[in-house]
CSV table of C-alpha atoms and ligand atoms in Angstrom, one decimal:
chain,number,residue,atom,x,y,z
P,1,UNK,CA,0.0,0.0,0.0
P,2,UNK,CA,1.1,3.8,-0.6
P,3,UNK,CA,0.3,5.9,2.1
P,4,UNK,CA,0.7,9.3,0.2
P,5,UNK,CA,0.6,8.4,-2.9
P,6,UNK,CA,0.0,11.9,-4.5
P,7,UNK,CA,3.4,12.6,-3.0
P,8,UNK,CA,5.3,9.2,-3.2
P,9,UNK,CA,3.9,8.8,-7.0
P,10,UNK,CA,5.0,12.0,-8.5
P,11,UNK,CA,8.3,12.6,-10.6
P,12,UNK,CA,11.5,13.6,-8.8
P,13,UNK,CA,10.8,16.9,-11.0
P,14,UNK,CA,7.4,17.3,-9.7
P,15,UNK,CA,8.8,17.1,-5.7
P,16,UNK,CA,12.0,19.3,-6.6
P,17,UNK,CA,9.4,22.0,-7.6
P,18,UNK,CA,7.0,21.5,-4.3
P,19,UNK,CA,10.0,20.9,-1.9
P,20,UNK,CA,11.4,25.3,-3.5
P,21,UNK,CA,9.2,26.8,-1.6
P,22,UNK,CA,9.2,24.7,1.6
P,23,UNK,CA,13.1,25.3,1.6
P,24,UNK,CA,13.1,29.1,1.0
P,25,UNK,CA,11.0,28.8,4.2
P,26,UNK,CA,13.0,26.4,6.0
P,27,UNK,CA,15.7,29.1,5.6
P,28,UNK,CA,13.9,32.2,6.6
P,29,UNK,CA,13.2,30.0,9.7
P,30,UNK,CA,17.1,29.1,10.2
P,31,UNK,CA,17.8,32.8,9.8
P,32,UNK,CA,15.3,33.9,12.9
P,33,UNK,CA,15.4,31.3,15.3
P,34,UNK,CA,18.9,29.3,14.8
P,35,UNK,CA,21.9,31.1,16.3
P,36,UNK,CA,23.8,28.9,15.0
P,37,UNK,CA,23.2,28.5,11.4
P,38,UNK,CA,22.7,32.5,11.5
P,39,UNK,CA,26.5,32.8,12.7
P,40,UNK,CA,27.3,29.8,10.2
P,41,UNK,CA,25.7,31.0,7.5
P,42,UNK,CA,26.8,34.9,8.1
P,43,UNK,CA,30.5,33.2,8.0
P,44,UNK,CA,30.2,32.4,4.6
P,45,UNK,CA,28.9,35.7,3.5
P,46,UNK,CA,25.1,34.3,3.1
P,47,UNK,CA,23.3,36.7,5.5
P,48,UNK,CA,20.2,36.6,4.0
P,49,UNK,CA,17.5,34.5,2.7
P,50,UNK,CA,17.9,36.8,-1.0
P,51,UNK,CA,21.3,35.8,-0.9
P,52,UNK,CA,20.9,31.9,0.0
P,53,UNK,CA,18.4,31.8,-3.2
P,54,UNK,CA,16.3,28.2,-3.8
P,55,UNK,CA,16.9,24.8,-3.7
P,56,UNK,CA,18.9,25.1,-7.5
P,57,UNK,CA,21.8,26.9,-5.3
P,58,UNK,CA,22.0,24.6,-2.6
P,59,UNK,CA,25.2,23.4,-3.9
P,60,UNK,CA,26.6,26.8,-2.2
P,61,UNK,CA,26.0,26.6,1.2
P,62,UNK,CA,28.6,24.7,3.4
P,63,UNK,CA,28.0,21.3,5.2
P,64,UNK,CA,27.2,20.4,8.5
P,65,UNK,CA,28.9,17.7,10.4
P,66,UNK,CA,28.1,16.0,13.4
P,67,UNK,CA,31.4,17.2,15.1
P,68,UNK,CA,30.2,20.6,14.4
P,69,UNK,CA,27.5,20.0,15.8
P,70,UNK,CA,28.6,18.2,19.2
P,71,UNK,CA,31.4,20.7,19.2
P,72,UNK,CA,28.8,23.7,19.7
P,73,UNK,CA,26.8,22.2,22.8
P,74,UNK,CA,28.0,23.1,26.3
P,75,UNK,CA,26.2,22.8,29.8
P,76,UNK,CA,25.0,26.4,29.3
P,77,UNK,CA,22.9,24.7,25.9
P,78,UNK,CA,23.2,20.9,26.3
P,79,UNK,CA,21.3,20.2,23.3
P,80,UNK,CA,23.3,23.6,21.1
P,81,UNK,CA,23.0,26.4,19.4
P,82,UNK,CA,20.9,24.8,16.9
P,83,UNK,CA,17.5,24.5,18.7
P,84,UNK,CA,15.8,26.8,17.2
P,85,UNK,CA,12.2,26.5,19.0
P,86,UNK,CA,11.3,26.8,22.4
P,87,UNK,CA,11.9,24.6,24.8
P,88,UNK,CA,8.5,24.7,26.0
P,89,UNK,CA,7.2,23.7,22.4
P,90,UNK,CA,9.3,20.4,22.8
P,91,UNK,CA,7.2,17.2,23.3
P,92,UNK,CA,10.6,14.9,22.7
P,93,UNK,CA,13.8,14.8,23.5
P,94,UNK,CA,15.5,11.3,22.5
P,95,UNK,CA,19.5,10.9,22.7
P,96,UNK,CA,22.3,9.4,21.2
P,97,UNK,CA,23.7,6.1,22.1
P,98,UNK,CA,26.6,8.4,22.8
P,99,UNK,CA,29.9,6.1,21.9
P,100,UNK,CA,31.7,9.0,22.2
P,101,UNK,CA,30.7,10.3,25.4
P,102,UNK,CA,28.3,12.4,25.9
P,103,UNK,CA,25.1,11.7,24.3
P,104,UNK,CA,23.5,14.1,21.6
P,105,UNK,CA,20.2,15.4,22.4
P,106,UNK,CA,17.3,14.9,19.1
P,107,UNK,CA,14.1,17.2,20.1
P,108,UNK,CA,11.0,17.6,18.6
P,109,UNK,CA,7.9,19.6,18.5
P,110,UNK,CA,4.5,18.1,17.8
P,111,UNK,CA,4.3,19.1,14.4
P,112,UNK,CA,8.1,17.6,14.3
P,113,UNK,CA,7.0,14.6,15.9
P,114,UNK,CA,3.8,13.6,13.6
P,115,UNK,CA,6.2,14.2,10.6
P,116,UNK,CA,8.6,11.7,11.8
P,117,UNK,CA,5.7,9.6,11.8
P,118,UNK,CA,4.4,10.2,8.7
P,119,UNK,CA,7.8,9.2,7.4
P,120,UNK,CA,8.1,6.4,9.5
P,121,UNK,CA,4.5,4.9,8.2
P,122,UNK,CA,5.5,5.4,4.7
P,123,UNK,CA,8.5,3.4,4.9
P,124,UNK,CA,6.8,0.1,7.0
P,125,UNK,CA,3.7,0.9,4.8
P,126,UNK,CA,6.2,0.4,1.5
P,127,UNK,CA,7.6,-3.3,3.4
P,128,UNK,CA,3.8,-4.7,3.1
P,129,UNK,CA,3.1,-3.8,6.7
P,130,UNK,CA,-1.3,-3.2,7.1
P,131,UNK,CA,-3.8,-2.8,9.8
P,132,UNK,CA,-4.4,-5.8,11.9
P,133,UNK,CA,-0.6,-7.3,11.0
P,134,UNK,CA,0.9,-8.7,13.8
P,135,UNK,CA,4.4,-7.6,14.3
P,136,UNK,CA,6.7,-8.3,17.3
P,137,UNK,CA,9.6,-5.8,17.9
P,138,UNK,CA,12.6,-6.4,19.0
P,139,UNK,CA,13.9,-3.2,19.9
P,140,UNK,CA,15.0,-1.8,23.4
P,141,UNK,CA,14.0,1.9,22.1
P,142,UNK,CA,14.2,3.5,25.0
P,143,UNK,CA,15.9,6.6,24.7
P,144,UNK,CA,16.3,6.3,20.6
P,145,UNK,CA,14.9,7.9,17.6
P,146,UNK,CA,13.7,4.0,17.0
P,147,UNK,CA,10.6,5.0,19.6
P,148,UNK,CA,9.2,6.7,16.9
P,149,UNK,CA,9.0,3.1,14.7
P,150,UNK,CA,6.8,2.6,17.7
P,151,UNK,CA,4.4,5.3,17.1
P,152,UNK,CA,4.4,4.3,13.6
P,153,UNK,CA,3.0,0.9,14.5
P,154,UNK,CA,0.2,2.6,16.2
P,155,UNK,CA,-0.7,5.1,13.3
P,156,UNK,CA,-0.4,2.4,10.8
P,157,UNK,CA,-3.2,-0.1,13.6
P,158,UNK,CA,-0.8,-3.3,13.2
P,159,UNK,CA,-0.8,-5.2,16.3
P,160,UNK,CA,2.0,-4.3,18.0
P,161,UNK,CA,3.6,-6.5,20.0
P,162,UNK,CA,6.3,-5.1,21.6
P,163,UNK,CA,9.1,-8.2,23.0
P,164,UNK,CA,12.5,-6.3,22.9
P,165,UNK,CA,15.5,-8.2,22.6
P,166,UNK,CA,17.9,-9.6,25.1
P,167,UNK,CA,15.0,-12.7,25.4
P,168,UNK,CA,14.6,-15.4,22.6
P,169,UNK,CA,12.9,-17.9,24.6
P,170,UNK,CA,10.5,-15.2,25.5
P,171,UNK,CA,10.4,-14.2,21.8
P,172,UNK,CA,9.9,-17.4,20.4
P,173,UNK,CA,6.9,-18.2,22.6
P,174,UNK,CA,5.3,-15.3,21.9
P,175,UNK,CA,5.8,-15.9,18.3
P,176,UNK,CA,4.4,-19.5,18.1
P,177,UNK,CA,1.4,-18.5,21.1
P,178,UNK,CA,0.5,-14.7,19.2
P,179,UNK,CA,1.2,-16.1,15.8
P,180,UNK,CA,3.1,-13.1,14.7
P,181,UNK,CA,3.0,-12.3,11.1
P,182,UNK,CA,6.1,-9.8,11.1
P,183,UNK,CA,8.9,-9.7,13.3
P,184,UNK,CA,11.1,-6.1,13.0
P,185,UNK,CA,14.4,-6.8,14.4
P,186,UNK,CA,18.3,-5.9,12.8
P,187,UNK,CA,20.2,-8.6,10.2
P,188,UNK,CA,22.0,-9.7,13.0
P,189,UNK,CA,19.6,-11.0,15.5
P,190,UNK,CA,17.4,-12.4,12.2
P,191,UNK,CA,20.7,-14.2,12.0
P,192,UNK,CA,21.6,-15.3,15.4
P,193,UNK,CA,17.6,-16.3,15.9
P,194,UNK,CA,18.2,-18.6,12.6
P,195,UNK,CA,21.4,-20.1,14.4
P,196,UNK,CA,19.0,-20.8,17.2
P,197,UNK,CA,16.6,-22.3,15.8
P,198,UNK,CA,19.0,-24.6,14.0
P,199,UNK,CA,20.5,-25.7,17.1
P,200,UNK,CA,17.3,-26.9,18.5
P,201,UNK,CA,16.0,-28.3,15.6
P,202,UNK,CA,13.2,-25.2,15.4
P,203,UNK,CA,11.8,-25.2,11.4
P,204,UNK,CA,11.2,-21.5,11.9
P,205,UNK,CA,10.0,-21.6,7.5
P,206,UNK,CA,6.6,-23.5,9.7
P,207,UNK,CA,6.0,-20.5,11.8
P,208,UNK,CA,3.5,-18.4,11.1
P,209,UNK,CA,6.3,-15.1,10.3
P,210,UNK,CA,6.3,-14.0,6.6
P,211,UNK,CA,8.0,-10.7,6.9
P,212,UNK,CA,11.2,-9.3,8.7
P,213,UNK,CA,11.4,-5.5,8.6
P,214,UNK,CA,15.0,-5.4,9.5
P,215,UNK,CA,16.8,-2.2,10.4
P,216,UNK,CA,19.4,-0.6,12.4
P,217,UNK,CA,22.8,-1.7,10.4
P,218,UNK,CA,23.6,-2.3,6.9
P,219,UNK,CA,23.3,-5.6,5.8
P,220,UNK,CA,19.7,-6.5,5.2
P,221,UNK,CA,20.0,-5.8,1.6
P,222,UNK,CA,23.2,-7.4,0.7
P,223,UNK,CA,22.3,-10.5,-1.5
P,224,UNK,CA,23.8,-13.1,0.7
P,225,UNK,CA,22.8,-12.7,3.8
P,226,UNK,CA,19.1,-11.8,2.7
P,227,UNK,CA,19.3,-15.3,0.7
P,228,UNK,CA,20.3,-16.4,4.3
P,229,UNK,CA,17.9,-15.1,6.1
P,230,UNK,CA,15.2,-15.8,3.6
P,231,UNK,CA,15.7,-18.9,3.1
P,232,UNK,CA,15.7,-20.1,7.2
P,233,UNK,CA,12.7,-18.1,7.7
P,234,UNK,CA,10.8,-19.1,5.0
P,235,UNK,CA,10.0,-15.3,5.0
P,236,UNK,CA,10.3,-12.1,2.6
P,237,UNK,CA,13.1,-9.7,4.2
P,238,UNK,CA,12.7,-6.0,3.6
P,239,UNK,CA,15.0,-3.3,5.3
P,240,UNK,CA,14.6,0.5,6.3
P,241,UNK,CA,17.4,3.1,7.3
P,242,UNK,CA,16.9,6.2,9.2
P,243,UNK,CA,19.7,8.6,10.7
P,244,UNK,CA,18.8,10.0,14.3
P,245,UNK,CA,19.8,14.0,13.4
P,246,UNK,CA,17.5,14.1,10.6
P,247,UNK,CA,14.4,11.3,10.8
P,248,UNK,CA,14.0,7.8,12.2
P,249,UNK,CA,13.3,5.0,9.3
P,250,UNK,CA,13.4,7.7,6.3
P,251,UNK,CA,13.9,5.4,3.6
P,252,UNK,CA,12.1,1.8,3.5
P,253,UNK,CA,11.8,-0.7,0.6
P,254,UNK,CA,8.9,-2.0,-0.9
P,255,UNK,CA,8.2,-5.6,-1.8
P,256,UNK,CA,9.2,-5.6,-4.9
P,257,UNK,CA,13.1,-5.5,-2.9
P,258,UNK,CA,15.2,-3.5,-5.1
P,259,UNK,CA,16.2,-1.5,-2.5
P,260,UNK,CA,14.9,1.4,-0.1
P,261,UNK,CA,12.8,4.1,-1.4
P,262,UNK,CA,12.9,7.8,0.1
P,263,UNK,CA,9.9,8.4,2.8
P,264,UNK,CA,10.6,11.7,3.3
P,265,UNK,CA,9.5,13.6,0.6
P,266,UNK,CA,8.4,17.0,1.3
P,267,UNK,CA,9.8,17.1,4.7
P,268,UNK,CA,13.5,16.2,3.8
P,269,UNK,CA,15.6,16.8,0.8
P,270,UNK,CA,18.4,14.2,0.3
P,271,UNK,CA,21.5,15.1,-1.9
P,272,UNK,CA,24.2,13.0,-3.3
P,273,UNK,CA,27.8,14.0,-2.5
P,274,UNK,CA,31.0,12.9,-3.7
P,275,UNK,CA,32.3,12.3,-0.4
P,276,UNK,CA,36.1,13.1,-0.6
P,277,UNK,CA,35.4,16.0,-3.2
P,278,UNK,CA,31.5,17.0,-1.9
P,279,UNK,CA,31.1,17.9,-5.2
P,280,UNK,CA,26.8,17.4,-5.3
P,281,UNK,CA,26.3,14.1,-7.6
P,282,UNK,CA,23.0,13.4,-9.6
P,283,UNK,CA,21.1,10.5,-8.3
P,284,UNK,CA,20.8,8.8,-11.1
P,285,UNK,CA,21.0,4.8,-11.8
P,286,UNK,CA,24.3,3.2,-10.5
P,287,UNK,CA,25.2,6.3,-8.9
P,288,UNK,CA,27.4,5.9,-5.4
P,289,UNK,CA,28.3,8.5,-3.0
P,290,UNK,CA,27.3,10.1,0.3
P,291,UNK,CA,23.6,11.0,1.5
P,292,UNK,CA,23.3,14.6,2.4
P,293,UNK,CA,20.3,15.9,4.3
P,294,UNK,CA,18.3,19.0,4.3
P,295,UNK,CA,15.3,19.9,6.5
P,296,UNK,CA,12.2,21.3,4.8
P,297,UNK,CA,9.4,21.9,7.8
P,298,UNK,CA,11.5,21.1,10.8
P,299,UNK,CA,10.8,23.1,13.7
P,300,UNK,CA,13.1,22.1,16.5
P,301,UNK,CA,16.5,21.4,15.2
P,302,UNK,CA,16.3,21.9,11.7
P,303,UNK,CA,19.6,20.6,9.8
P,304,UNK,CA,21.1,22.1,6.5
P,305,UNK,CA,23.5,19.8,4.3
P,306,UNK,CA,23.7,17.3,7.4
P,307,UNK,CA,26.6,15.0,6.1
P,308,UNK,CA,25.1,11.4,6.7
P,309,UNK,CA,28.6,9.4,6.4
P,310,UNK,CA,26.5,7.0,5.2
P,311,UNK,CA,27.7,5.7,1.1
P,312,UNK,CA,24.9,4.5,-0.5
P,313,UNK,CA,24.0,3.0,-4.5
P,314,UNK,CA,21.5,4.2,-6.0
P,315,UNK,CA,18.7,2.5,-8.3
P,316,UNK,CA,16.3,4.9,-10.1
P,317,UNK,CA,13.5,4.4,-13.1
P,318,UNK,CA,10.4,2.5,-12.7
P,319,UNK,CA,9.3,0.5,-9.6
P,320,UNK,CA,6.7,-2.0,-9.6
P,321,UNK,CA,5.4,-0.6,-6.7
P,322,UNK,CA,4.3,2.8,-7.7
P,323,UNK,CA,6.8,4.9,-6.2
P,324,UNK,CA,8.7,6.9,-8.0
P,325,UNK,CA,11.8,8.2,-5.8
P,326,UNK,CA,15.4,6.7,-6.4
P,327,UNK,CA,15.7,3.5,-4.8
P,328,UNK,CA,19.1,2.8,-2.5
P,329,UNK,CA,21.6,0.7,-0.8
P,330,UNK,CA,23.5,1.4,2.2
P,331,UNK,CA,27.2,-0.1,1.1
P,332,UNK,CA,28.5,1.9,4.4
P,333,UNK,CA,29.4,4.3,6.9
P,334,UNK,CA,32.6,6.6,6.8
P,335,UNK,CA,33.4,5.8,10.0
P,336,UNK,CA,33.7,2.2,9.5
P,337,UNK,CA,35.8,2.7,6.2
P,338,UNK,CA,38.9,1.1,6.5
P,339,UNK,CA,42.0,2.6,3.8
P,340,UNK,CA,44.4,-0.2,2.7
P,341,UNK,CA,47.3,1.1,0.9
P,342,UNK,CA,45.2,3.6,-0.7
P,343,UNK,CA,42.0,1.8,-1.4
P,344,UNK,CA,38.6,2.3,0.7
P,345,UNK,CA,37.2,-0.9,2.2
P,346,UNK,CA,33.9,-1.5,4.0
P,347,UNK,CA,34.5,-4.0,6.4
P,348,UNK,CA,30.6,-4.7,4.9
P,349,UNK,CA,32.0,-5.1,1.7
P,350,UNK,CA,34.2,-8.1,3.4
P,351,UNK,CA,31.7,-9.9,5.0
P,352,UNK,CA,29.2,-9.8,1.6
P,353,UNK,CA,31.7,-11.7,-0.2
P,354,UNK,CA,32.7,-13.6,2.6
P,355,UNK,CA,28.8,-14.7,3.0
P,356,UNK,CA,28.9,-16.3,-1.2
P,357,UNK,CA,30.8,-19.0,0.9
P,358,UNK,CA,28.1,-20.7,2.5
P,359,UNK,CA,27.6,-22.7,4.1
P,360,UNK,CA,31.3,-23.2,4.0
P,361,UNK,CA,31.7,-20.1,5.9
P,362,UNK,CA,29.3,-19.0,8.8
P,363,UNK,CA,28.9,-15.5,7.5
P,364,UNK,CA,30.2,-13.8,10.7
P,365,UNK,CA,33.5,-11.9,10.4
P,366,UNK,CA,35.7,-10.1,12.5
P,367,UNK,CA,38.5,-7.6,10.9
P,368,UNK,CA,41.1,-6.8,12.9
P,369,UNK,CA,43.3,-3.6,11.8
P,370,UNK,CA,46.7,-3.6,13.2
P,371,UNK,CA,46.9,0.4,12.8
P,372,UNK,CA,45.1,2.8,15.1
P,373,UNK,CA,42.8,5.1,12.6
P,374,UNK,CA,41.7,3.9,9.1
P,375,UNK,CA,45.1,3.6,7.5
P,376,UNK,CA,46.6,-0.2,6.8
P,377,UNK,CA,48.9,-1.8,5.2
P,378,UNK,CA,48.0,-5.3,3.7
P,379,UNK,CA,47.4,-7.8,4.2
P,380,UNK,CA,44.2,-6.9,6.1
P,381,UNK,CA,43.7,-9.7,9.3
P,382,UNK,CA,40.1,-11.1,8.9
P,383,UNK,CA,38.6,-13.8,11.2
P,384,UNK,CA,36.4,-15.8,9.1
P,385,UNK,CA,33.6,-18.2,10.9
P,386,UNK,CA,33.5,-21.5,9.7
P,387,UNK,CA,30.2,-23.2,8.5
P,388,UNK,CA,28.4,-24.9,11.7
P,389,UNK,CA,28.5,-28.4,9.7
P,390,UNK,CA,32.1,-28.8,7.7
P,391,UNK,CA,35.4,-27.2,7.2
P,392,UNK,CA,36.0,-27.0,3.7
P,393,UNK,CA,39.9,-27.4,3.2
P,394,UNK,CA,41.7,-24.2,0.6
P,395,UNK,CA,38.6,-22.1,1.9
P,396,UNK,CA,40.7,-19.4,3.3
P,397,UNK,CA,42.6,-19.0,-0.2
P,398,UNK,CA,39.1,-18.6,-1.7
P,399,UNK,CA,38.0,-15.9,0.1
P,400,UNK,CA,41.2,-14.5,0.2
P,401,UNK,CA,41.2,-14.1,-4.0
P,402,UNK,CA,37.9,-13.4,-4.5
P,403,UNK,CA,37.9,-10.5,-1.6
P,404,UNK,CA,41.2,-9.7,-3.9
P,405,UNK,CA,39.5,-9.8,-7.0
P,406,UNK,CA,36.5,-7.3,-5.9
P,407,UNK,CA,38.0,-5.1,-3.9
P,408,UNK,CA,42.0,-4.9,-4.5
P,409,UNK,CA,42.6,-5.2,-1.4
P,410,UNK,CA,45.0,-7.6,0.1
P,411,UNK,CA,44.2,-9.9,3.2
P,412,UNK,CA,45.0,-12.7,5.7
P,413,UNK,CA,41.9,-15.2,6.2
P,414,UNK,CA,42.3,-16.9,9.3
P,415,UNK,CA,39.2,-19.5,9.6
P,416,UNK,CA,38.0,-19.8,13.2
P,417,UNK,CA,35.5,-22.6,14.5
P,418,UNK,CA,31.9,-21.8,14.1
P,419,UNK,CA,30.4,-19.7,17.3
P,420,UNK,CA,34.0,-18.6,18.0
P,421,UNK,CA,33.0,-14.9,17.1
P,422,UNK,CA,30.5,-12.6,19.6
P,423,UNK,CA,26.8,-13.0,18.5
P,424,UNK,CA,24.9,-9.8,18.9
P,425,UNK,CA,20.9,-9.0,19.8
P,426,UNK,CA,22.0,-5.8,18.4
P,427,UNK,CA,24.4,-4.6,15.9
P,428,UNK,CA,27.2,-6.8,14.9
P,429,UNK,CA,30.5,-5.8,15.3
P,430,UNK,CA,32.7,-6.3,12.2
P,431,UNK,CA,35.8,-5.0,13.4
P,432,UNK,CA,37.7,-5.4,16.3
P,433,UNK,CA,40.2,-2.7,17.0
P,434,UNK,CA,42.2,-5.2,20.4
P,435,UNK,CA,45.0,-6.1,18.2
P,436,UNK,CA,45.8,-2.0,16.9
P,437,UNK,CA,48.2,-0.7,19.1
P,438,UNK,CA,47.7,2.8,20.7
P,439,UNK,CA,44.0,2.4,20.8
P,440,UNK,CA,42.4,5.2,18.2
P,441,UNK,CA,40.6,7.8,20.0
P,442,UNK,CA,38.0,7.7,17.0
P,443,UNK,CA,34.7,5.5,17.8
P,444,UNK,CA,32.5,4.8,15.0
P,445,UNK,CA,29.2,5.0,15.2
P,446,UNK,CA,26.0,3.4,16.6
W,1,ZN,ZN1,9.1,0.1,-5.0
């Protein structure tokens, strides 16, 4: 089902030309109530909303980072210099995991709220998700922007069953008593529930779950892993991405799973950026880069050219869906990129070509940089998990050419027994930074 489909069926031209005017406004906004994109702004000689012009000169205006923007708070303004409504008018606040520290603070008014929302629906509506489904989460939302997914539940009237993670027994029981239709969880616990299953002799394709909505980590929509997952569930995987700063689950993908299609139209607009250069590039079919966000209608903290650090691929034309916005993959974040002599490697990247191996290899990786900070010299040490039934002998070599082959990049495979590596409810962990020596300072992100 389309939610909006006046808005998610019309051409990218069509929301370009709607989106003008929402921006000019946006920016007569930022001008009056955020100090600091009034001082940033002025920095750059754009003191005016005359002289920031429409969306067509976007290009223009400088980026904002998320170092800039944690750089600006202080105890005096814990959440910074960006709020740009009054506290009063604030119905959220959510934070941060806060790796590094401090946490960041998210706040939204009600109108902020209901759009995030509004996004949120589109993109479960888009994975097949209808009134009366019943969907268990898995998510310990708590403080995170991933509360909202909650609120989307409501406003789309699926049966929500809320089971968090940390609890597969209780999971599984409430699956097989409740019947659950849906289960929304990340790759990595769809994964670890499969390996669960398996080790109890649990035929989880004669349950009654024909959807996982997974989120929260790339992963989802690389073609192994989904095959994985699809296959052991007996189920039709979907995924959804959102970034905290800007909107939770703001791009989803429909079931015709050729990747995630952009929910936010007319409250966000979303650029492509070369992300060494930031040279603005056109989203167009095959097209890989950085996402780039801009607020159209927020109230609270409204962002301008928010660098996402996250690379995506794009897919445009036709989708048998109905919707008409470009279509992506996440491939992954900056702060995970790893640079071997030269080359940019998503430990991602590794473990999608490590997962062709199966069932040889387990699909769980660990890479483990010998260099504090991005910069290594080959060969890169990966920990590869075997299979959980054999040990194919000259497996290591395998990976080790074919990761050669795609990537150019040089590694040592070092095969380690299956269930040697952490299992995570959460997020997996792809690299392990215990054998780089100082430890880096850097932390990547949640
Ligand atoms: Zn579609």
């Amino acid at each position: 089902m389309i939610l909006d489909p006046e808005t998610e069926a019309r051409t990218w031209e069509e929301q370009r030309a709607a989106d003008d005017p929402l921006y000019r406004r946006q920016i007569g906004y930022l001008l009056a109530h955020s100090r600091f994109y009034r001082e940033k702004l002025a920095a750059t000689g754009l003191a005016t909303a005359d002289a920031i012009g429409g969306l067509d000169a976007i290009e223009a205006l400088p980026f904002t980072e998320k170092d800039e923007l944690r750089a600006a708070r202080s105890e005096a303004e814990p959440i910074g210099p960006h709020l740009a409504a009054d506290i009063r008018d604030v119905v959220r606040i959510f934070s941060t995991s806060g790796t590094t520290g401090t946490p960041s603070y998210i706040p939204l008014t009600a109108a902020d709220l209901a759009q995030w929302i509004r996004i949120s629906s589109r993109s479960y509506a888009a994975s097949g998700l209808a009134a009366g489904t019943r969907l268990i989460s898995t998510y310990n939302a708590g403080p995170f922007v991933a509360g909202v997914g909650l609120d989307a539940f409501a406003a789309l009237r699926l049966c929500h069953i809320p089971i968090g993670s940390g609890n597969t027994e209780r999971l599984m029981t409430a699956l097989r008593q409740l019947k659950a239709e849906a289960l929304a969880l990340t790759p990595s616990y769809a994964l670890h529930l499969a390996e669960w299953a398996l080790e109890r002799g649990v035929d989880l394709r004669a349950t009654s779950v024909a959807r996982l909505a997974v989120a929260g980590e790339p992963g989802g929509g690389e073609a192994a892993l989904r095959t994985q997952l699809q296959e052991a569930w007996g189920a039709k995987v979907t995924e959804a991405m959102g970034i905290g700063d800007v909107a939770a689950t703001l791009w989803g993908e429909c079931e015709a799973q050729g990747g995630m299609h952009f929910s936010g139209r007319g409250f966000v607009h979303a650029e492509l950026v070369d992300p060494d250069t930031g040279d603005a590039i056109a989203m167009e079919d095959g097209a890989e880069g950085e996402l780039v966000y801009t607020h159209l209608k927020r109230e609270a903290a409204p962002l301008l050219r928010f660098r996402s650090r996250d690379h995506v691929r794009v897919s445009a034309g036709a989708c048998a869906c109905g919707r008409t916005s470009p279509r992506i993959r996440c491939i992954g974040r900056t702060d995970d990129m790893l640079i071997v002599r030269g080359v940019n490697v998503f430990p991602s990247a590794i473990r999608e070509i490590v997962a062709t191996f199966a069932p040889a290899a387990g699909g769980h990786i660990s890479v483990r940089p010998r260099n504090p900070g991005p910069r290594q010299d080959p060969p890169l040490r990966v920990l590869v998990e075997r299979g959980a039934e054999n040990a194919e002998a000259g497996l290591a070599e395998a990976i080790r050419t074919r990761i050669r082959e795609a990537l150019m990049v040089t590694t040592e495979i070092v095969p380690v027994p299956f269930g040697a590596l952490p299992r995570s409810d959460y997020k997996s962990k792809l690299v392990d930074w215990s054998e780089a020596a100082p430890k880096p300072s850097r932390t990547s992100a949640p």
